[in-house]
């Protein structure tokens, strides 16, 4: 039986919750649209991006990991925390590498290189993880 977008989002949310990535960031794991607007923590947000319901269900789920900007010179000018973002990118890659068929009915691979983007207007940057998935319900 095919899964809905919310079910898939929930599965990825479950794989993130309690993971090393979750434990080593200061915030919480959220579904898309649930992150507090004024959060200044390293929150992880799961976004269902696209899906095709075929015999083998496929699609893309995106994970954003927010990191607040810093004021390294104490002059009020905020810049990306490049050192921390690099650490978070590595943690994200380790999490992706842990997603084997042995832990779920999904097969994952990166759709693009893990990278960092600016979250305009909120003085934060976020690490972007785009995961392609194949879902096997065990009945095929």
mmCIF file of C-alpha atoms in Angstrom:
data_model
loop_
_atom_site.group_PDB
_atom_site.id
_atom_site.type_symbol
_atom_site.label_atom_id
_atom_site.label_comp_id
_atom_site.label_asym_id
_atom_site.label_seq_id
_atom_site.Cartn_x
_atom_site.Cartn_y
_atom_site.Cartn_z
ATOM 1 C CA UNK A 1 0.000 0.000 0.000
ATOM 2 C CA UNK A 2 1.351 3.423 -0.943
ATOM 3 C CA UNK A 3 2.154 5.930 1.785
ATOM 4 C CA UNK A 4 0.916 9.513 1.929
ATOM 5 C CA UNK A 5 3.213 12.522 2.103
ATOM 6 C CA UNK A 6 2.498 12.989 5.822
ATOM 7 C CA UNK A 7 3.235 9.319 6.530
ATOM 8 C CA UNK A 8 6.572 9.555 4.722
ATOM 9 C CA UNK A 9 7.383 12.821 6.501
ATOM 10 C CA UNK A 10 6.522 11.102 9.790
ATOM 11 C CA UNK A 11 8.787 8.144 8.997
ATOM 12 C CA UNK A 12 11.755 10.460 8.343
ATOM 13 C CA UNK A 13 10.872 12.466 11.477
ATOM 14 C CA UNK A 14 11.033 9.189 13.430
ATOM 15 C CA UNK A 15 14.431 8.301 11.937
ATOM 16 C CA UNK A 16 15.791 11.710 12.947
ATOM 17 C CA UNK A 17 14.345 11.813 16.467
ATOM 18 C CA UNK A 18 16.901 10.437 18.898
ATOM 19 C CA UNK A 19 19.607 10.149 16.211
ATOM 20 C CA UNK A 20 23.145 11.410 16.757
ATOM 21 C CA UNK A 21 22.250 14.406 14.566
ATOM 22 C CA UNK A 22 19.285 15.205 16.837
ATOM 23 C CA UNK A 23 21.339 14.718 19.993
ATOM 24 C CA UNK A 24 24.201 16.934 18.816
ATOM 25 C CA UNK A 25 22.094 19.919 17.788
ATOM 26 C CA UNK A 26 20.615 22.349 20.314
ATOM 27 C CA UNK A 27 17.037 22.400 19.025
ATOM 28 C CA UNK A 28 14.242 19.991 18.229
ATOM 29 C CA UNK A 29 13.105 17.987 15.222
ATOM 30 C CA UNK A 30 10.013 19.438 13.518
ATOM 31 C CA UNK A 31 7.773 18.684 10.579
ATOM 32 C CA UNK A 32 7.536 21.417 7.922
ATOM 33 C CA UNK A 33 5.637 24.468 9.174
ATOM 34 C CA UNK A 34 5.938 23.541 12.860
ATOM 35 C CA UNK A 35 9.270 25.212 13.741
ATOM 36 C CA UNK A 36 8.722 28.213 16.047
ATOM 37 C CA UNK A 37 9.152 31.385 14.004
ATOM 38 C CA UNK A 38 11.483 33.026 16.533
ATOM 39 C CA UNK A 39 13.643 29.970 17.305
ATOM 40 C CA UNK A 40 17.351 30.653 17.780
ATOM 41 C CA UNK A 41 18.240 26.985 18.185
ATOM 42 C CA UNK A 42 19.712 24.404 15.840
ATOM 43 C CA UNK A 43 16.382 22.951 14.770
ATOM 44 C CA UNK A 44 15.940 20.128 12.262
ATOM 45 C CA UNK A 45 12.949 20.436 9.900
ATOM 46 C CA UNK A 46 11.610 17.589 7.726
ATOM 47 C CA UNK A 47 9.933 18.635 4.464
ATOM 48 C CA UNK A 48 8.146 16.297 2.044
ATOM 49 C CA UNK A 49 9.239 17.599 -1.362
ATOM 50 C CA UNK A 50 7.905 15.244 -4.027
ATOM 51 C CA UNK A 51 6.606 11.729 -4.502
ATOM 52 C CA UNK A 52 5.438 9.302 -7.169
ATOM 53 C CA UNK A 53 3.147 6.391 -6.290
ATOM 54 C CA UNK A 54 4.301 3.569 -8.545
ATOM 55 C CA UNK A 55 4.865 -0.113 -7.847
ATOM 56 C CA UNK A 56 7.916 1.123 -5.951
ATOM 57 C CA UNK A 57 7.058 4.481 -4.412
ATOM 58 C CA UNK A 58 9.759 7.115 -5.012
ATOM 59 C CA UNK A 59 10.297 10.723 -4.132
ATOM 60 C CA UNK A 60 12.344 13.335 -2.321
ATOM 61 C CA UNK A 61 12.372 14.465 1.286
ATOM 62 C CA UNK A 62 14.361 17.547 2.283
ATOM 63 C CA UNK A 63 15.827 18.152 5.735
ATOM 64 C CA UNK A 64 16.895 21.636 6.866
ATOM 65 C CA UNK A 65 19.130 22.053 9.916
ATOM 66 C CA UNK A 66 19.183 25.653 11.127
ATOM 67 C CA UNK A 67 22.242 27.278 12.703
ATOM 68 C CA UNK A 68 22.030 30.840 14.100
ATOM 69 C CA UNK A 69 24.499 33.399 12.745
ATOM 70 C CA UNK A 70 27.200 34.722 15.067
ATOM 71 C CA UNK A 71 28.777 38.096 15.876
ATOM 72 C CA UNK A 72 32.469 37.131 15.932
ATOM 73 C CA UNK A 73 33.819 40.667 16.393
ATOM 74 C CA UNK A 74 31.210 41.994 18.820
ATOM 75 C CA UNK A 75 30.281 44.814 16.439
ATOM 76 C CA UNK A 76 26.691 43.805 15.759
ATOM 77 C CA UNK A 77 27.431 42.380 12.315
ATOM 78 C CA UNK A 78 26.128 38.830 12.129
ATOM 79 C CA UNK A 79 27.774 36.292 9.825
ATOM 80 C CA UNK A 80 27.344 32.609 9.200
ATOM 81 C CA UNK A 81 28.926 30.302 11.764
ATOM 82 C CA UNK A 82 31.019 28.491 9.162
ATOM 83 C CA UNK A 83 32.803 26.237 11.631
ATOM 84 C CA UNK A 84 29.558 25.020 13.198
ATOM 85 C CA UNK A 85 27.864 24.655 9.811
ATOM 86 C CA UNK A 86 30.708 22.413 8.645
ATOM 87 C CA UNK A 87 30.276 20.281 11.778
ATOM 88 C CA UNK A 88 26.530 20.026 11.159
ATOM 89 C CA UNK A 89 27.066 19.111 7.491
ATOM 90 C CA UNK A 90 29.320 16.247 8.637
ATOM 91 C CA UNK A 91 26.732 15.122 11.227
ATOM 92 C CA UNK A 92 24.080 15.199 8.492
ATOM 93 C CA UNK A 93 26.248 13.061 6.203
ATOM 94 C CA UNK A 94 26.805 10.562 9.022
ATOM 95 C CA UNK A 95 23.021 10.401 9.569
ATOM 96 C CA UNK A 96 22.427 9.790 5.847
ATOM 97 C CA UNK A 97 25.073 7.058 5.864
ATOM 98 C CA UNK A 98 23.232 5.353 8.745
ATOM 99 C CA UNK A 99 19.997 5.052 6.727
ATOM 100 C CA UNK A 100 20.374 1.489 5.533
ATOM 101 C CA UNK A 101 17.653 -0.887 4.345
ATOM 102 C CA UNK A 102 18.161 -2.711 7.645
ATOM 103 C CA UNK A 103 16.548 0.154 9.610
ATOM 104 C CA UNK A 104 13.495 0.832 7.418
ATOM 105 C CA UNK A 105 11.563 -0.154 4.296
ATOM 106 C CA UNK A 106 13.253 2.721 2.463
ATOM 107 C CA UNK A 107 16.302 2.910 0.247
ATOM 108 C CA UNK A 108 17.895 6.360 0.408
ATOM 109 C CA UNK A 109 20.514 8.237 -1.558
ATOM 110 C CA UNK A 110 21.466 11.891 -1.693
ATOM 111 C CA UNK A 111 19.886 13.843 -4.535
ATOM 112 C CA UNK A 112 22.571 16.521 -4.237
ATOM 113 C CA UNK A 113 25.624 17.291 -2.159
ATOM 114 C CA UNK A 114 24.810 18.388 1.393
ATOM 115 C CA UNK A 115 25.215 22.174 1.400
ATOM 116 C CA UNK A 116 24.460 25.355 3.345
ATOM 117 C CA UNK A 117 22.005 28.110 2.385
ATOM 118 C CA UNK A 118 21.142 31.460 3.939
ATOM 119 C CA UNK A 119 17.778 31.763 5.692
ATOM 120 C CA UNK A 120 17.130 35.342 4.631
ATOM 121 C CA UNK A 121 15.711 37.785 7.132
ATOM 122 C CA UNK A 122 16.257 35.677 10.277
ATOM 123 C CA UNK A 123 20.061 35.825 10.706
ATOM 124 C CA UNK A 124 20.447 32.088 10.329
ATOM 125 C CA UNK A 125 21.793 29.626 7.808
ATOM 126 C CA UNK A 126 20.642 26.067 7.271
ATOM 127 C CA UNK A 127 22.190 22.855 6.072
ATOM 128 C CA UNK A 128 20.228 21.265 3.215
ATOM 129 C CA UNK A 129 19.901 17.483 2.908
ATOM 130 C CA UNK A 130 17.885 16.311 -0.137
ATOM 131 C CA UNK A 131 17.155 12.603 0.104
ATOM 132 C CA UNK A 132 15.813 10.550 -2.777
ATOM 133 C CA UNK A 133 13.887 7.572 -1.494
ATOM 134 C CA UNK A 134 12.400 4.340 -2.711
ATOM 135 C CA UNK A 135 9.748 2.820 -0.456
ATOM 136 C CA UNK A 136 9.165 -0.920 -0.432
ATOM 137 C CA UNK A 137 6.079 -2.025 1.484
ATOM 138 C CA UNK A 138 7.187 -5.637 1.596
ATOM 139 C CA UNK A 139 4.311 -6.779 -0.643
ATOM 140 C CA UNK A 140 6.062 -6.345 -4.006
#
